[in-house]
Backbone as JSON, one array per atom type, in Angstrom:
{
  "sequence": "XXXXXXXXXXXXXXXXXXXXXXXXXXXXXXXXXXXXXXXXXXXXXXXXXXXXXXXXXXXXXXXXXXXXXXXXXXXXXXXXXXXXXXXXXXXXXXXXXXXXXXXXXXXXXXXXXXXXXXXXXXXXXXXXXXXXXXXXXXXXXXXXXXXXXXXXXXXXXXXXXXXXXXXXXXXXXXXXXXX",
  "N": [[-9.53, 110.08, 130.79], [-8.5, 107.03, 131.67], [-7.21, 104.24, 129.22], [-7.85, 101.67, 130.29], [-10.24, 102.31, 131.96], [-12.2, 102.45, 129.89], [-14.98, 101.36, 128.72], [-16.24, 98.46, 127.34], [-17.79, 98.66, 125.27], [-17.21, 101.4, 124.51], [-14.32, 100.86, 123.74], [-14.99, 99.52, 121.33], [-16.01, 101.4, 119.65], [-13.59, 102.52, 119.71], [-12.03, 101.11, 118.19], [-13.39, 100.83, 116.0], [-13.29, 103.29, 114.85], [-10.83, 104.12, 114.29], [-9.59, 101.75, 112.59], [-11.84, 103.08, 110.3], [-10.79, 105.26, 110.01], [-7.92, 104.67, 109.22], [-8.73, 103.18, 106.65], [-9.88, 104.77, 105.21], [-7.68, 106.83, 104.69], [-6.11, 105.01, 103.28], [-7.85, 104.31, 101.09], [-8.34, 106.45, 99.78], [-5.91, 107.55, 99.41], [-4.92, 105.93, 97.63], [-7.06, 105.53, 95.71], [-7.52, 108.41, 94.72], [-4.56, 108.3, 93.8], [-4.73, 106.73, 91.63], [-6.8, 107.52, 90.47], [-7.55, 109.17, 87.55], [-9.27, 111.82, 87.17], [-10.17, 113.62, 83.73], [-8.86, 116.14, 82.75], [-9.18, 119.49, 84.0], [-10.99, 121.6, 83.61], [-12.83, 124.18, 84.08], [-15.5, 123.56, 83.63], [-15.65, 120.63, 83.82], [-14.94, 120.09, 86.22], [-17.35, 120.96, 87.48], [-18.77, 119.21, 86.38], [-17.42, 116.71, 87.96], [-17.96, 117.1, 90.44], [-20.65, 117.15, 90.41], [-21.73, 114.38, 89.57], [-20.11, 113.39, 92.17], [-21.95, 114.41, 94.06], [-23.65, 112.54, 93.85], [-24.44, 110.16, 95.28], [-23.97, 110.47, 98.13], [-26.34, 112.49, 97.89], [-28.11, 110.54, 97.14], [-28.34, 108.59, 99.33], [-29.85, 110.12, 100.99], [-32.27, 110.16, 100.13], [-33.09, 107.73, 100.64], [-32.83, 107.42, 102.99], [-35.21, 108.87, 103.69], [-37.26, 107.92, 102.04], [-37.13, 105.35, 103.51], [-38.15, 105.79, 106.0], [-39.95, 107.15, 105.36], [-41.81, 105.08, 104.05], [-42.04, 103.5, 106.74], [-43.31, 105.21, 108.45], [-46.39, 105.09, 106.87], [-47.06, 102.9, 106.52], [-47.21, 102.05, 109.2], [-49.71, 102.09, 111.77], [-49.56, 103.66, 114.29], [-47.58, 105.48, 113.96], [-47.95, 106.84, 111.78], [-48.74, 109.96, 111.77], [-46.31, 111.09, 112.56], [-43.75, 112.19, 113.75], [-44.03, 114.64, 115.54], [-46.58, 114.42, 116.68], [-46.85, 112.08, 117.63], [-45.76, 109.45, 119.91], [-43.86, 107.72, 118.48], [-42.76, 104.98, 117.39], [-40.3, 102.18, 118.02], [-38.9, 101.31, 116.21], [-39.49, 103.51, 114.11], [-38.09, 105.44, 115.74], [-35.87, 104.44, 115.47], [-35.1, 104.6, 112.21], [-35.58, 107.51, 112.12], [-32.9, 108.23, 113.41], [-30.94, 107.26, 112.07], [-32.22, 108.52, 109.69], [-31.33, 111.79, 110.56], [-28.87, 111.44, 111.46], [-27.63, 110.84, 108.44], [-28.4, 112.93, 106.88], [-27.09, 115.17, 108.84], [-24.43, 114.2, 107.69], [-24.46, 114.43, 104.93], [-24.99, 117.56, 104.82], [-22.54, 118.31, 106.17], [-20.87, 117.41, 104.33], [-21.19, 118.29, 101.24], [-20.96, 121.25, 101.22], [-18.16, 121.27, 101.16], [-17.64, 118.92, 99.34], [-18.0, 120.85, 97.15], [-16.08, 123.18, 97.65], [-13.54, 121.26, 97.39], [-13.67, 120.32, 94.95], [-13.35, 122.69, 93.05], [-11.25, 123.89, 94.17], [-9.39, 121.95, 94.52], [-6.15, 121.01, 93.02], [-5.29, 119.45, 90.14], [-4.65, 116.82, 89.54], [-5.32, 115.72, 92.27], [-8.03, 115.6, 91.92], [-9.28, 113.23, 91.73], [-9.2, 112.42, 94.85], [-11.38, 113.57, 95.63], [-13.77, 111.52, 94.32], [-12.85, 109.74, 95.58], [-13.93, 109.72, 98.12], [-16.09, 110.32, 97.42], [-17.51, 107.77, 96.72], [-16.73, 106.54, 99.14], [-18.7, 107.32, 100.83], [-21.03, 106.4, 100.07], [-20.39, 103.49, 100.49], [-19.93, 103.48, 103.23], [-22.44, 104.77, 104.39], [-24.42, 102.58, 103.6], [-23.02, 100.48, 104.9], [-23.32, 101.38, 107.97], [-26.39, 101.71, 108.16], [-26.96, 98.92, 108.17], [-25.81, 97.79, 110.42], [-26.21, 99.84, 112.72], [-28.5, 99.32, 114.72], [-27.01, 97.24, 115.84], [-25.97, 98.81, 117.99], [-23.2, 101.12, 119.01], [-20.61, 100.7, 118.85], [-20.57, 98.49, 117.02], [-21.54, 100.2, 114.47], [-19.89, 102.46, 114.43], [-17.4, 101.68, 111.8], [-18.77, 102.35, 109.66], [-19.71, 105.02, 110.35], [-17.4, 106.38, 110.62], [-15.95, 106.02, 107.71], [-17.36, 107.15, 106.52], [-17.52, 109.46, 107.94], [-14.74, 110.55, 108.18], [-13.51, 110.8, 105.53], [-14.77, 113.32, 104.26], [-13.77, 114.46, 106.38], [-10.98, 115.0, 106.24], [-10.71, 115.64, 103.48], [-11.46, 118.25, 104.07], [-9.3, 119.28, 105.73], [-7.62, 119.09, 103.91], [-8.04, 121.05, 101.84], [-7.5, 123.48, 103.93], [-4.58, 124.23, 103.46], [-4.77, 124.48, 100.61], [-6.63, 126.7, 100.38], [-5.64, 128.24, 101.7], [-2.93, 128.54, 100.29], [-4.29, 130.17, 97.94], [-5.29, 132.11, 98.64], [-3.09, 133.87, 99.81], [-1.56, 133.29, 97.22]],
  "CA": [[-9.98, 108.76, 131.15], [-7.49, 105.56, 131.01], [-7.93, 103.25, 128.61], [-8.29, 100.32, 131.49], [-11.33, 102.6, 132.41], [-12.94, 102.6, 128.87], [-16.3, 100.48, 128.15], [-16.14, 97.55, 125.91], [-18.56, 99.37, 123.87], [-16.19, 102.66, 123.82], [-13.06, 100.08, 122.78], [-15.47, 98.48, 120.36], [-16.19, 102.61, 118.91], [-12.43, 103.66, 119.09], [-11.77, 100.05, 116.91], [-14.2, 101.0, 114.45], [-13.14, 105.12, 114.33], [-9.83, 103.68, 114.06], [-10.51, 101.16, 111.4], [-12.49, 103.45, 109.63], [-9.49, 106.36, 109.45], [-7.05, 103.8, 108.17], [-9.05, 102.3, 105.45], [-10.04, 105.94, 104.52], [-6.71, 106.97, 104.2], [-5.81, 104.11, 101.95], [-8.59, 104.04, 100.11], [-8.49, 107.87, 99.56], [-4.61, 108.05, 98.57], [-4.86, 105.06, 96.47], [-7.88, 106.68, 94.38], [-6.63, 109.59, 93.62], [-3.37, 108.08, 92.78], [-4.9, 105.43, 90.04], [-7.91, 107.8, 89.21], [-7.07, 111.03, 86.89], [-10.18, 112.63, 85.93], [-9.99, 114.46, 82.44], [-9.13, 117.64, 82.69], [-9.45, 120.14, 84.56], [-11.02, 122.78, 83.3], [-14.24, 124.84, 84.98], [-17.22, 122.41, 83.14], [-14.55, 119.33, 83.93], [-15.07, 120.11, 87.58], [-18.33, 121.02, 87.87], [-19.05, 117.89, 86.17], [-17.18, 115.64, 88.81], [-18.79, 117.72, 91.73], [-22.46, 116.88, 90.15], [-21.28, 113.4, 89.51], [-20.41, 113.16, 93.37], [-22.74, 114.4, 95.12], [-24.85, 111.9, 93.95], [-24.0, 108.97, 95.98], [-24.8, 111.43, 99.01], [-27.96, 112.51, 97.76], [-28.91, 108.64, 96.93], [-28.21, 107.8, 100.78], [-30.38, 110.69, 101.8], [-33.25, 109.71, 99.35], [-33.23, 106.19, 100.68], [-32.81, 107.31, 103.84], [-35.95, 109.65, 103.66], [-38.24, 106.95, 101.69], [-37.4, 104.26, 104.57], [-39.09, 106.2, 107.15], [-41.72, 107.75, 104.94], [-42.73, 104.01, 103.76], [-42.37, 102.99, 107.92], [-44.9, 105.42, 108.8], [-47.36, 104.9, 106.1], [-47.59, 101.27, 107.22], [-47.16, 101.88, 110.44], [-50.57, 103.08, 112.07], [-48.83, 104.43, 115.25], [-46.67, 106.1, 113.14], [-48.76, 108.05, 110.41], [-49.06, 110.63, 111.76], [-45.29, 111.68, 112.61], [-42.78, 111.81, 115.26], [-44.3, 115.57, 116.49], [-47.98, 113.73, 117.08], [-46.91, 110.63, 118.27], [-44.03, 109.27, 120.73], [-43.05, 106.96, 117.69], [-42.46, 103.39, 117.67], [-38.75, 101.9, 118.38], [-38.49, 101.24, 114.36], [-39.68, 104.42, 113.62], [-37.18, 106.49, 116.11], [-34.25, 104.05, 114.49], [-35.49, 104.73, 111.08], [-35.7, 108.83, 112.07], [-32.03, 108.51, 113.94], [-30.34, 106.65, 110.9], [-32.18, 109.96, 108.74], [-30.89, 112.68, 110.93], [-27.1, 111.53, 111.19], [-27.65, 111.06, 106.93], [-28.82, 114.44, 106.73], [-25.83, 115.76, 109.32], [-23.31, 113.97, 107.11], [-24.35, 115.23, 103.71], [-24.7, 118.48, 104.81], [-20.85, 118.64, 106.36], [-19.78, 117.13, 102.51], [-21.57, 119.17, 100.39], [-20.53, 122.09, 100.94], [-16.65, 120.09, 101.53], [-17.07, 118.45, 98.5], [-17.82, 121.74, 96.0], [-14.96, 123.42, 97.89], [-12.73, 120.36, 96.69], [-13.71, 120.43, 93.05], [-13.13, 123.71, 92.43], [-9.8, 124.53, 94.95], [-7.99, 121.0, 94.39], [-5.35, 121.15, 91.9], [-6.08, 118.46, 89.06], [-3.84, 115.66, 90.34], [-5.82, 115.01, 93.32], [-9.19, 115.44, 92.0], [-9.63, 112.01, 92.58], [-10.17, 112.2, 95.73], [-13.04, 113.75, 95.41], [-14.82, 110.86, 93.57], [-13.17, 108.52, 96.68], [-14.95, 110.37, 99.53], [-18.48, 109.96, 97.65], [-17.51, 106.75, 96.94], [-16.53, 105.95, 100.52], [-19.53, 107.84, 101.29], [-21.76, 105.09, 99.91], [-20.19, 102.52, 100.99], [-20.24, 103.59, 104.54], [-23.94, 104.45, 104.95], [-24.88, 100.92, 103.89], [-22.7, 99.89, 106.86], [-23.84, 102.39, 109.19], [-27.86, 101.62, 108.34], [-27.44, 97.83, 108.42], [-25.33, 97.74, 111.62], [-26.87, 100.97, 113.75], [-29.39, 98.79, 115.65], [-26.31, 96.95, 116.98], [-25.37, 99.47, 118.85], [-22.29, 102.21, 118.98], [-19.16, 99.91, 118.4], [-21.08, 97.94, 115.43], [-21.94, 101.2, 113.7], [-18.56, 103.56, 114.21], [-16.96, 101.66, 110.81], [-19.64, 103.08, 109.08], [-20.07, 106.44, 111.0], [-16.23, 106.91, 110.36], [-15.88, 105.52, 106.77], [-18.68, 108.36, 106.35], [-17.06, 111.41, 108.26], [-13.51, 111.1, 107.77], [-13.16, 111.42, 103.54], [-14.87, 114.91, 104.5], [-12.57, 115.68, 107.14], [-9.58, 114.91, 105.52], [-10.84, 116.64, 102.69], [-11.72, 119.73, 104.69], [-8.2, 119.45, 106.26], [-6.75, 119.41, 103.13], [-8.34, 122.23, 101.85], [-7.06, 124.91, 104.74], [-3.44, 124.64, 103.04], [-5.18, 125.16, 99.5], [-6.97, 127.94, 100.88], [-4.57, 129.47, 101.98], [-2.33, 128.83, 99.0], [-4.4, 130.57, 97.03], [-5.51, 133.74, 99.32], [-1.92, 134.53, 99.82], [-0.48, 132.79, 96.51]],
  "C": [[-8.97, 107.74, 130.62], [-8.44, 104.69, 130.58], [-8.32, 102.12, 129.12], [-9.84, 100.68, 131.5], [-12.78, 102.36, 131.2], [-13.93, 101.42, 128.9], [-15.64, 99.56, 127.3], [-16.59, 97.91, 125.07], [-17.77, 100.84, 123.27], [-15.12, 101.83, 123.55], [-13.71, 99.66, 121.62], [-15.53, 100.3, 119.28], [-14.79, 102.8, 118.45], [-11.71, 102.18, 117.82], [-12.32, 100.28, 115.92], [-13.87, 101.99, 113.91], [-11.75, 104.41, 113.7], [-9.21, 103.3, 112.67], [-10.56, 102.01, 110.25], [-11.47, 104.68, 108.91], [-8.51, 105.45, 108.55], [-7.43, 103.34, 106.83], [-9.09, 103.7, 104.2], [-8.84, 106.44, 104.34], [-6.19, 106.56, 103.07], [-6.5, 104.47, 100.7], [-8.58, 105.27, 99.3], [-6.9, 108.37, 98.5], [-4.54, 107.13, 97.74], [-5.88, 105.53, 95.05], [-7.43, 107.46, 94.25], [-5.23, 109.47, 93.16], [-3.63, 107.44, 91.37], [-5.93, 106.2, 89.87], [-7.63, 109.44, 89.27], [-8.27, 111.27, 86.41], [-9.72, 113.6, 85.14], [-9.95, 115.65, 82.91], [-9.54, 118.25, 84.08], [-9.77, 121.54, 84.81], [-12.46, 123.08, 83.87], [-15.77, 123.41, 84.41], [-16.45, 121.19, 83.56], [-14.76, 119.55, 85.38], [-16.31, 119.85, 87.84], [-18.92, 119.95, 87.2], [-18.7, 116.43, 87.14], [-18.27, 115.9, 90.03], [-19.97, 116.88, 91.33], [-22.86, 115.56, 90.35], [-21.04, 112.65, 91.06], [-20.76, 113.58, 94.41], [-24.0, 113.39, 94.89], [-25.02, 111.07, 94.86], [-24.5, 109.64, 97.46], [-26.24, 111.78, 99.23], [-28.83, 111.48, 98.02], [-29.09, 108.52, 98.3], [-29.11, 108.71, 101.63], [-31.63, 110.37, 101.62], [-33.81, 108.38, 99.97], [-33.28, 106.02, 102.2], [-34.58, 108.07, 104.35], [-37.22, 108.46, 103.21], [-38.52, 105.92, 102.68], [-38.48, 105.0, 105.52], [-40.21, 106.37, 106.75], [-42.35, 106.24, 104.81], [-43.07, 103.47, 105.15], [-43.42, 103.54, 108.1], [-46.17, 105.39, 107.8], [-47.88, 103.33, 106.54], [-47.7, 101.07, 108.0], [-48.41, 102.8, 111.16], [-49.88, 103.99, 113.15], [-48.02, 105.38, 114.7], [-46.74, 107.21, 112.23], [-48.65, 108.61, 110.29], [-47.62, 111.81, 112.16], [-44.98, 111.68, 113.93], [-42.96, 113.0, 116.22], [-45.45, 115.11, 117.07], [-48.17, 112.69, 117.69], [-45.64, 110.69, 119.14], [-43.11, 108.35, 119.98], [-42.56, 105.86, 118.01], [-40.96, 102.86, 117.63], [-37.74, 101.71, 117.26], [-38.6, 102.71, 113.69], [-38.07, 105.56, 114.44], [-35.9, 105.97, 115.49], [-34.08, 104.79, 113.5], [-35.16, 106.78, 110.95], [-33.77, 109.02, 112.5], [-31.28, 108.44, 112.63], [-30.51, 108.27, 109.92], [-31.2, 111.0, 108.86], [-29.6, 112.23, 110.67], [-26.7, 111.03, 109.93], [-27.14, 112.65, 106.5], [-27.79, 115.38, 107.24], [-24.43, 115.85, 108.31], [-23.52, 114.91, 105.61], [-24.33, 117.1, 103.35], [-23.62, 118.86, 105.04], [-20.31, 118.18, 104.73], [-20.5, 117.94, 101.53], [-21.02, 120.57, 99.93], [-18.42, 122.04, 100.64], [-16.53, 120.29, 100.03], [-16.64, 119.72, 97.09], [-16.58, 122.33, 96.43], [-13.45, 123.04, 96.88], [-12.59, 120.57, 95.36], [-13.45, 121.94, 92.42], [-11.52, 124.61, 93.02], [-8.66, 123.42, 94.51], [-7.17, 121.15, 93.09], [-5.71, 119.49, 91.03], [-5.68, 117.09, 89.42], [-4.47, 115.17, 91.36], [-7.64, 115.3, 93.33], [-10.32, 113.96, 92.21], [-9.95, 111.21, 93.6], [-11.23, 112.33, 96.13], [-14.17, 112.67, 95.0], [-14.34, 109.46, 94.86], [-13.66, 109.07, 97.56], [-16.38, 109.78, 98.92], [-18.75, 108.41, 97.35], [-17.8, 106.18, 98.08], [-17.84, 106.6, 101.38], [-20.94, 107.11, 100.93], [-21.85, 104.08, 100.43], [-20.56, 102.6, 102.51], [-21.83, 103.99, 105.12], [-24.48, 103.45, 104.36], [-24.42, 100.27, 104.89], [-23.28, 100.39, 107.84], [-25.53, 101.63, 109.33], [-27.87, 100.32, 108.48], [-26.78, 97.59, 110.06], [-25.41, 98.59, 112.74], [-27.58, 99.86, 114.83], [-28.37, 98.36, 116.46], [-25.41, 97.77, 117.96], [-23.69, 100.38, 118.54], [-21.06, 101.43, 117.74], [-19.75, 98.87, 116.58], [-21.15, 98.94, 114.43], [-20.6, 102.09, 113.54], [-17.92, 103.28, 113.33], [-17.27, 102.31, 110.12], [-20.26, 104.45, 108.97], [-18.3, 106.56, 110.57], [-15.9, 106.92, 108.88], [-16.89, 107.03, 105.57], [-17.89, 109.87, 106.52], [-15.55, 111.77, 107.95], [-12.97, 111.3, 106.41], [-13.36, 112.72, 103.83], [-14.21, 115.46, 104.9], [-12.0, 115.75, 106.81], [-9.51, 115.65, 103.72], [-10.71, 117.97, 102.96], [-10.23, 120.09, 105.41], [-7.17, 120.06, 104.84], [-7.12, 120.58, 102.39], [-7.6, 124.2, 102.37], [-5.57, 125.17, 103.91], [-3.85, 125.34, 101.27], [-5.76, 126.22, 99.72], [-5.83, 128.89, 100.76], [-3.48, 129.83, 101.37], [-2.71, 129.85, 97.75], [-5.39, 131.93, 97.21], [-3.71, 134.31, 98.95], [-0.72, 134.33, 98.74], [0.76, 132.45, 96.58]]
}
């Protein structure tokens, strides 16, 4: 598809994916250049890991309480999204969960990877992904309603620390299958 042909709302997505790769880049090689965590010895890892997955967790927690407090107040709602057809706040509220829930499951398993394969020098990125992994689902959940192109800073800002983690990974991998 030429880009003439593209939507304003798909230019407004590939501005935000865009965006959202660049900043993550930066933001990603600049932390782990200015932040050395201590050490790097087995409890020195598994201490950063624990450390960031919180920020993850938090956004799933918060993402999980919104809905539960919507339907508790919400009579239409009460009773859940298999019993009901769910109200237009409630399916936001459930969408916002699910692509939470997607993301932390792709970094989780990412991030322990990281903390225990990266060499000590770039364990820092590790603590900017869950960083940037904060930051970006507060963008994502306040700017979702507006639609695709409003939300893709926040949906990217989100998925690419992981990927680019998970990218970087395959060469450590494989550095240290075949030494």
């Amino acid at each position: 598809m030429k880009a003439s042909t593209l939507s304003q709302n798909q230019r407004g997505v590939i501005k935000g994916m865009a965006s959202g790769l660049a900043l993550t880049a930066a933001a990603m090689a600049l932390i782990a250049y200015a932040l050395h965590p201590p050490g790097a010895s087995l409890p020195e890892r598994a201490s950063l890991l624990a450390l960031c997955l919180l920020p993850p967790a938090a956004m799933l927690a918060i993402s999980i309480a919104r809905l539960a407090k919507h339907r508790f107040f919400t009579p239409a709602d009460i009773d859940g999204s298999a019993l009901t057809e769910g109200s237009d706040r409630a399916r936001l509220l459930q969408a916002l969960l699910q692509n939470t829930l997607e993301q932390v499951a792709l970094a989780v398993p990412i991030y322990a990877a990281w903390a225990f394969l990266a060499p000590a020098r770039l364990l820092g990125a590790l603590a900017a992904a869950s960083g940037l992994f904060l930051l970006a689902r507060l963008l994502f959940f306040k700017h979702y309603a507006s639609g695709a192109a409003a939300r893709s800073l926040g949906f990217a800002l989100t998925f690419y620390p992981t990927v680019l983690l998970l990218i970087g990974l395959v060469p450590l991998s494989l550095q240290k299958v075949f030494g």
